[in-house]
Short mmCIF file of C-alpha atoms in Angstrom, two decimals:
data_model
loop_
_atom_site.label_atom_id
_atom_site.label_comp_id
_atom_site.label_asym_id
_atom_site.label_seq_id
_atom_site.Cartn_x
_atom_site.Cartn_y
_atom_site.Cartn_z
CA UNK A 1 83.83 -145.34 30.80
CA UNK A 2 84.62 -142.20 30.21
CA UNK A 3 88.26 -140.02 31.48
CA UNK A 4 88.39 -136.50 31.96
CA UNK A 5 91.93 -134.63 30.40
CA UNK A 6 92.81 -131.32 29.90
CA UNK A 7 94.33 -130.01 26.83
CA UNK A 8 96.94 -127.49 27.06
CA UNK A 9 96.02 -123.88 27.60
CA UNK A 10 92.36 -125.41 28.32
CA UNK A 11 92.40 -121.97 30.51
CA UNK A 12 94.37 -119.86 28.14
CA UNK A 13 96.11 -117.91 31.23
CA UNK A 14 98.78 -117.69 28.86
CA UNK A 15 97.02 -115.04 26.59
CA UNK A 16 95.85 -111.65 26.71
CA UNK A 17 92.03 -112.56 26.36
CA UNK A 18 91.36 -115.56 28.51
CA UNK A 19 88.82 -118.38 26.90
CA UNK A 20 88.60 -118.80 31.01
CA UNK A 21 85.93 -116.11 31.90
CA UNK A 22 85.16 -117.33 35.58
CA UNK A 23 87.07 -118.06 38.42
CA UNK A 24 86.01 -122.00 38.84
CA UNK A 25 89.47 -124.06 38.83
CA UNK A 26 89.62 -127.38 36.94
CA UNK A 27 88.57 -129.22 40.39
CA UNK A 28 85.18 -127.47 39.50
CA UNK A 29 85.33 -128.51 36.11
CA UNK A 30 86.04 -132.00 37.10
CA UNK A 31 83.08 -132.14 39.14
CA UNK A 32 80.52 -130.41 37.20
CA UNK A 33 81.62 -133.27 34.27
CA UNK A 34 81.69 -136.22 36.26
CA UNK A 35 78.23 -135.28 37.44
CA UNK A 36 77.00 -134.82 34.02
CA UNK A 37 78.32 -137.69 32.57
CA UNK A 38 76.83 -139.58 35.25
CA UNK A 39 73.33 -138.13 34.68
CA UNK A 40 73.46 -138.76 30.69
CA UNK A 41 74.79 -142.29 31.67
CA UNK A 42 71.93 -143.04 34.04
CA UNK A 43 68.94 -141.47 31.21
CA UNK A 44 67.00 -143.49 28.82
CA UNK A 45 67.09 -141.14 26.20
CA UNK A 46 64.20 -141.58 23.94
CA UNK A 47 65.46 -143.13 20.06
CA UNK A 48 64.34 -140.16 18.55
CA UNK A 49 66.66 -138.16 20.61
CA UNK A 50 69.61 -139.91 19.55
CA UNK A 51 69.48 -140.86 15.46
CA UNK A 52 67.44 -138.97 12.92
CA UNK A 53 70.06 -136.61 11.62
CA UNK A 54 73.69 -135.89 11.98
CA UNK A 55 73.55 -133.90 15.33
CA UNK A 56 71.29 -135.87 16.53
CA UNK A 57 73.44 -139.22 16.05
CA UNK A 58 76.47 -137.00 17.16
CA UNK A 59 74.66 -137.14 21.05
CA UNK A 60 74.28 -140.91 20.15
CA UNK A 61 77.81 -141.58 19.96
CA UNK A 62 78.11 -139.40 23.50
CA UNK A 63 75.54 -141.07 25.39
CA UNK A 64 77.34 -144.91 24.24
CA UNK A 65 80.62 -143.09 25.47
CA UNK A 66 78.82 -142.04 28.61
CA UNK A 67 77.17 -146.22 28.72
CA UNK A 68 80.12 -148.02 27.78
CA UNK A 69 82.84 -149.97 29.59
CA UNK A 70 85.02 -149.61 26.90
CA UNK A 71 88.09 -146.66 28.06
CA UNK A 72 87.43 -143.61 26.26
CA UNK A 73 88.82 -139.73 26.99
CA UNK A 74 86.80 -136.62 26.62
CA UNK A 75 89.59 -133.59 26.56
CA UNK A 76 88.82 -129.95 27.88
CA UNK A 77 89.73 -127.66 25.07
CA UNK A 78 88.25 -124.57 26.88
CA UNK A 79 87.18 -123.85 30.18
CA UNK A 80 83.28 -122.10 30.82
CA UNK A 81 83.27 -119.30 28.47
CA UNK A 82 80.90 -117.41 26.16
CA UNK A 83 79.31 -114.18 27.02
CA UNK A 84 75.42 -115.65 26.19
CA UNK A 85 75.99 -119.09 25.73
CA UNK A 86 78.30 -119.70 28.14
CA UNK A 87 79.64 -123.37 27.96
CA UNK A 88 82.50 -125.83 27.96
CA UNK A 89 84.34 -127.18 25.07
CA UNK A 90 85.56 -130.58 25.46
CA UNK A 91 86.38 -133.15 22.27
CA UNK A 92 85.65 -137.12 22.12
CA UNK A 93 88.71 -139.32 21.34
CA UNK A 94 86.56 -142.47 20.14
CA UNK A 95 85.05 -139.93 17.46
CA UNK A 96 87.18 -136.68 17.32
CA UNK A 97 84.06 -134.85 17.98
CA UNK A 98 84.00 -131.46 19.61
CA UNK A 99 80.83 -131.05 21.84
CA UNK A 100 79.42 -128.38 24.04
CA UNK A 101 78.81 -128.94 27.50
CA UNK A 102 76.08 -125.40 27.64
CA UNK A 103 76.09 -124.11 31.53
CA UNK A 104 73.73 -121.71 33.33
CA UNK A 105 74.63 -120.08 36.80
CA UNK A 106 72.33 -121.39 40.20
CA UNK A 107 72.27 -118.26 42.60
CA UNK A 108 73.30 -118.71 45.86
CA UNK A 109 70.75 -116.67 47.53
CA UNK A 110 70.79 -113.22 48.90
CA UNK A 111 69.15 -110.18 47.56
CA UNK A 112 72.22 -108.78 45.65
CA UNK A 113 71.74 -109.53 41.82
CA UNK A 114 75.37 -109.95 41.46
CA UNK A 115 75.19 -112.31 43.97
CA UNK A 116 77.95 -115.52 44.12
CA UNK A 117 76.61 -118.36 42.03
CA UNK A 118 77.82 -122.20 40.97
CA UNK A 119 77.11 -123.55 37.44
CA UNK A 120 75.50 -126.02 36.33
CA UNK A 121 75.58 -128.39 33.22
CA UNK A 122 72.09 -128.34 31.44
CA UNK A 123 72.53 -129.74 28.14
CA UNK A 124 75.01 -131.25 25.92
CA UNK A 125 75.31 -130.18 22.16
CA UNK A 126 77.22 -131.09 18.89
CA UNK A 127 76.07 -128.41 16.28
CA UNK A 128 75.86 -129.85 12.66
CA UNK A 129 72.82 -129.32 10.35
CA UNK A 130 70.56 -128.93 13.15
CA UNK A 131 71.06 -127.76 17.07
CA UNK A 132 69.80 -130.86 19.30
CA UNK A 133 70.56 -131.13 23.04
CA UNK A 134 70.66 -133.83 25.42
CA UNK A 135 69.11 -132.44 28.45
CA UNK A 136 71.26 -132.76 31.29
CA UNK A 137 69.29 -130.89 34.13
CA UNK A 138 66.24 -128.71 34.19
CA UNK A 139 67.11 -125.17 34.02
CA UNK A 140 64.25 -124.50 35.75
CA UNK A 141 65.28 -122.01 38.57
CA UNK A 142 68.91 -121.23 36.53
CA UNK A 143 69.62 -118.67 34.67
CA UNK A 144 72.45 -117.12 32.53
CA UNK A 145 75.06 -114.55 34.87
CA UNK A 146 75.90 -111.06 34.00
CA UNK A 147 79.03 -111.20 35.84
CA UNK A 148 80.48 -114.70 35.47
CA UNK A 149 83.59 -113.81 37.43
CA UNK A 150 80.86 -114.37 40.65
CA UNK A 151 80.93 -117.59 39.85
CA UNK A 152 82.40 -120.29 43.11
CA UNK A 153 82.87 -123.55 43.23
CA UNK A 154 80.72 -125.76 45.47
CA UNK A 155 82.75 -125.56 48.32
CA UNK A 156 82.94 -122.18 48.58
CA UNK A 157 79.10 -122.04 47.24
CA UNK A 158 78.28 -124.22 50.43
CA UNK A 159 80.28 -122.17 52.96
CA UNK A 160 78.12 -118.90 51.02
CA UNK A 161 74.82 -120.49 51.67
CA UNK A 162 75.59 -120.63 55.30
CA UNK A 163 76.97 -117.55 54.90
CA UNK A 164 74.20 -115.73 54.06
CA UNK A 165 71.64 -118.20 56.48
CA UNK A 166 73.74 -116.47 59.56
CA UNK A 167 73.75 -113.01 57.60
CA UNK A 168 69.77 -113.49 57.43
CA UNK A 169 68.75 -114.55 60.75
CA UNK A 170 71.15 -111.27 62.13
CA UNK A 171 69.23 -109.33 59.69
CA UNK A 172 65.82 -111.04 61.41
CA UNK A 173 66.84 -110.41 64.66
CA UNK A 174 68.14 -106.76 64.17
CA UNK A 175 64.34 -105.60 62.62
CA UNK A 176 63.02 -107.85 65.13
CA UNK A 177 65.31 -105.98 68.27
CA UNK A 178 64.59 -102.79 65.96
CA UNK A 179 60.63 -103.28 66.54
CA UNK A 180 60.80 -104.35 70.22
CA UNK A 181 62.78 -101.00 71.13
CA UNK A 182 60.62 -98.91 69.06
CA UNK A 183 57.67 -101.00 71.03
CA UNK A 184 58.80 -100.22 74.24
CA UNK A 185 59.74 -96.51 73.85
CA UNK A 186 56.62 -95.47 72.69
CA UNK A 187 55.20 -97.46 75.67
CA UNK A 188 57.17 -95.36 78.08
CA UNK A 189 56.79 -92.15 76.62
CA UNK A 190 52.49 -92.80 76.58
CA UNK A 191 52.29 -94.57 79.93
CA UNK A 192 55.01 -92.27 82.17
CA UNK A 193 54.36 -88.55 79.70
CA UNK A 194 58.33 -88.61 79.41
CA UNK A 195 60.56 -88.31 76.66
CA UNK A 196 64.25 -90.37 76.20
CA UNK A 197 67.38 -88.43 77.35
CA UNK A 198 69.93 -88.52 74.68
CA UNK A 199 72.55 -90.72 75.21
CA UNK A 200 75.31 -93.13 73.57
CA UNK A 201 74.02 -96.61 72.66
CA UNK A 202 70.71 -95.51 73.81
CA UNK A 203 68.77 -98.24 72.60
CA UNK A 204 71.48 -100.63 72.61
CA UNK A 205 71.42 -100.13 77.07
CA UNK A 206 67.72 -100.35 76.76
CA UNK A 207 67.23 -103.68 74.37
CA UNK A 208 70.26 -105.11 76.82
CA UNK A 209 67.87 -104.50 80.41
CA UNK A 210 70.15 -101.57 81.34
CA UNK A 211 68.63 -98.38 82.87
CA UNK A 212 68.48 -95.54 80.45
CA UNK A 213 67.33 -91.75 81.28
CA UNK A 214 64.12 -90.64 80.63
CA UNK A 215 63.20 -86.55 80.83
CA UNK A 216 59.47 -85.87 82.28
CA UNK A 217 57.10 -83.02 81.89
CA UNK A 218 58.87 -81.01 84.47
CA UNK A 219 62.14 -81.88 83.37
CA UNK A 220 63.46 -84.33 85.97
CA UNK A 221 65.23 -87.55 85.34
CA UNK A 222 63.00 -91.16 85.42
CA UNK A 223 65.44 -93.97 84.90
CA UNK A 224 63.84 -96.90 83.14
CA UNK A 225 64.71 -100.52 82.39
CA UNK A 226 63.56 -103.25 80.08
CA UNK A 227 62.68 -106.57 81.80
CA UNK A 228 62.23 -108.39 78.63
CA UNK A 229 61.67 -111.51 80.51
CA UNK A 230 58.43 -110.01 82.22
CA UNK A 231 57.23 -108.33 79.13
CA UNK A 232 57.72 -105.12 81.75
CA UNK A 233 59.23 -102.05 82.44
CA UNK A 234 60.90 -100.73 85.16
CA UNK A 235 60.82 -97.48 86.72
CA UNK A 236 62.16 -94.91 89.28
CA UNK A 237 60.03 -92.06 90.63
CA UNK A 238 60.85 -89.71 93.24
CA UNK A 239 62.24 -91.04 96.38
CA UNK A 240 63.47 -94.22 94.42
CA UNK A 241 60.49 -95.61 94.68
CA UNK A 242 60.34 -98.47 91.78
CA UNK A 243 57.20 -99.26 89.96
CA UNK A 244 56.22 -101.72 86.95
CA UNK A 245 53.83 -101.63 83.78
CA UNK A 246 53.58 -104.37 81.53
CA UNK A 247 53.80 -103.95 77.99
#
């Protein structure tokens, strides 16, 4: 049974050059290592995984941490850091071993490639005379950020994903309101020989089922309206006589 501490200056706010390069608080931290310790408590680990050299028996010593009942501490040192191996730095007290917890960034979505991102805890690692992992999650999908200060916590990851769902289906329904205007005006100006007035909000009033002005051949004014309902549209001719085609 394992407790999570943090060691003093575990963020190093208090110097010039931060080990801290991200923005994720230690509530972040404490969830991203409770999860992991979790997973590496709940894998059978093959033997060969955990004895056959000193590394190797290292992540043996951290996986009976992770399985016993017995009270042990594992203490922050630093917070995520590393420019290409970005990862937390957090030492055993049953062993006084120093161990990596390695991290890779999940994207949120979007189509921005500095787009807001969570981490994730892949692997665990104790370097000695050879580098062995135990494999946390499958970094399939992950992948390792260019800008780490994008990085969220889940929270605020969650309220992006919706974020960006709402941001998506307005995008959606803009091309698709885009299309249907586009649809209709070249209807009218076929059908009726007539080309659109200009106007503010012109296709705005006509996408809403407002009448918008219309110039014809000879110049006069046909005022047509969108009944989306009907698949239709509306028109005036002389005398205000009102006519129909469908689209």
């Amino acid at each position: 049974m394992i407790t999570i501490t943090y060691d003093n200056g575990w963020d190093s706010k208090e110097f010039l050059l931060p080990n801290l390069e991200s923005k994720v608080p230690q509530s972040e931290h404490d969830r991203l290592i409770t999860n992991a310790l979790q997973i590496v408590r709940n894998t059978a680990y093959p033997p060969e995984k955990l004895t056959g050299n000193a590394s190797k028996i290292r992540l043996g010593e951290f996986k009976k941490a992770c399985d016993d009942q017995v009270p042990n501490v594992l203490r922050v040192q630093k917070g995520i850091h590393q420019r290409y191996t970005a990862h937390i730095t957090a030492q055993l007290d049953s062993n006084g071993i120093t161990y990596h917890l390695n991290v890779m960034g999940r994207k949120k979505g979007g189509d921005d490639k500095n787009a807001r991102f969570i981490w994730e805890i892949v692997s665990i690692s104790s370097d000695v005379d050879a580098v062995e992992e135990l494999q946390v999650v499958d970094s399939a999908g992950l992948f390792h950020p260019r800008m780490r200060r994008n990085s969220i916590s889940l929270a605020d990851y969650n309220d992006a994903q919706v974020a960006w769902a709402i941001e998506l289906e307005r995008r959606n329904q803009q091309t698709t309101n885009e299309q249907l205007v586009n649809k209709v005006m070249s209807a009218i100006e076929s059908k009726l020989q007539c080309k659109p007035k200009r106007m503010l909000n012109f296709k705005e009033k006509l996408l809403n089922g407002e009448a918008v002005p219309f110039l014809t051949k000879k110049n006069l004014t046909m005022m047509c309206t969108l009944v989306a309902e009907e698949k239709a549209v509306e028109y005036v001719i002389a005398g205000g006589i009102k006519k129909k085609f469908y689209l």
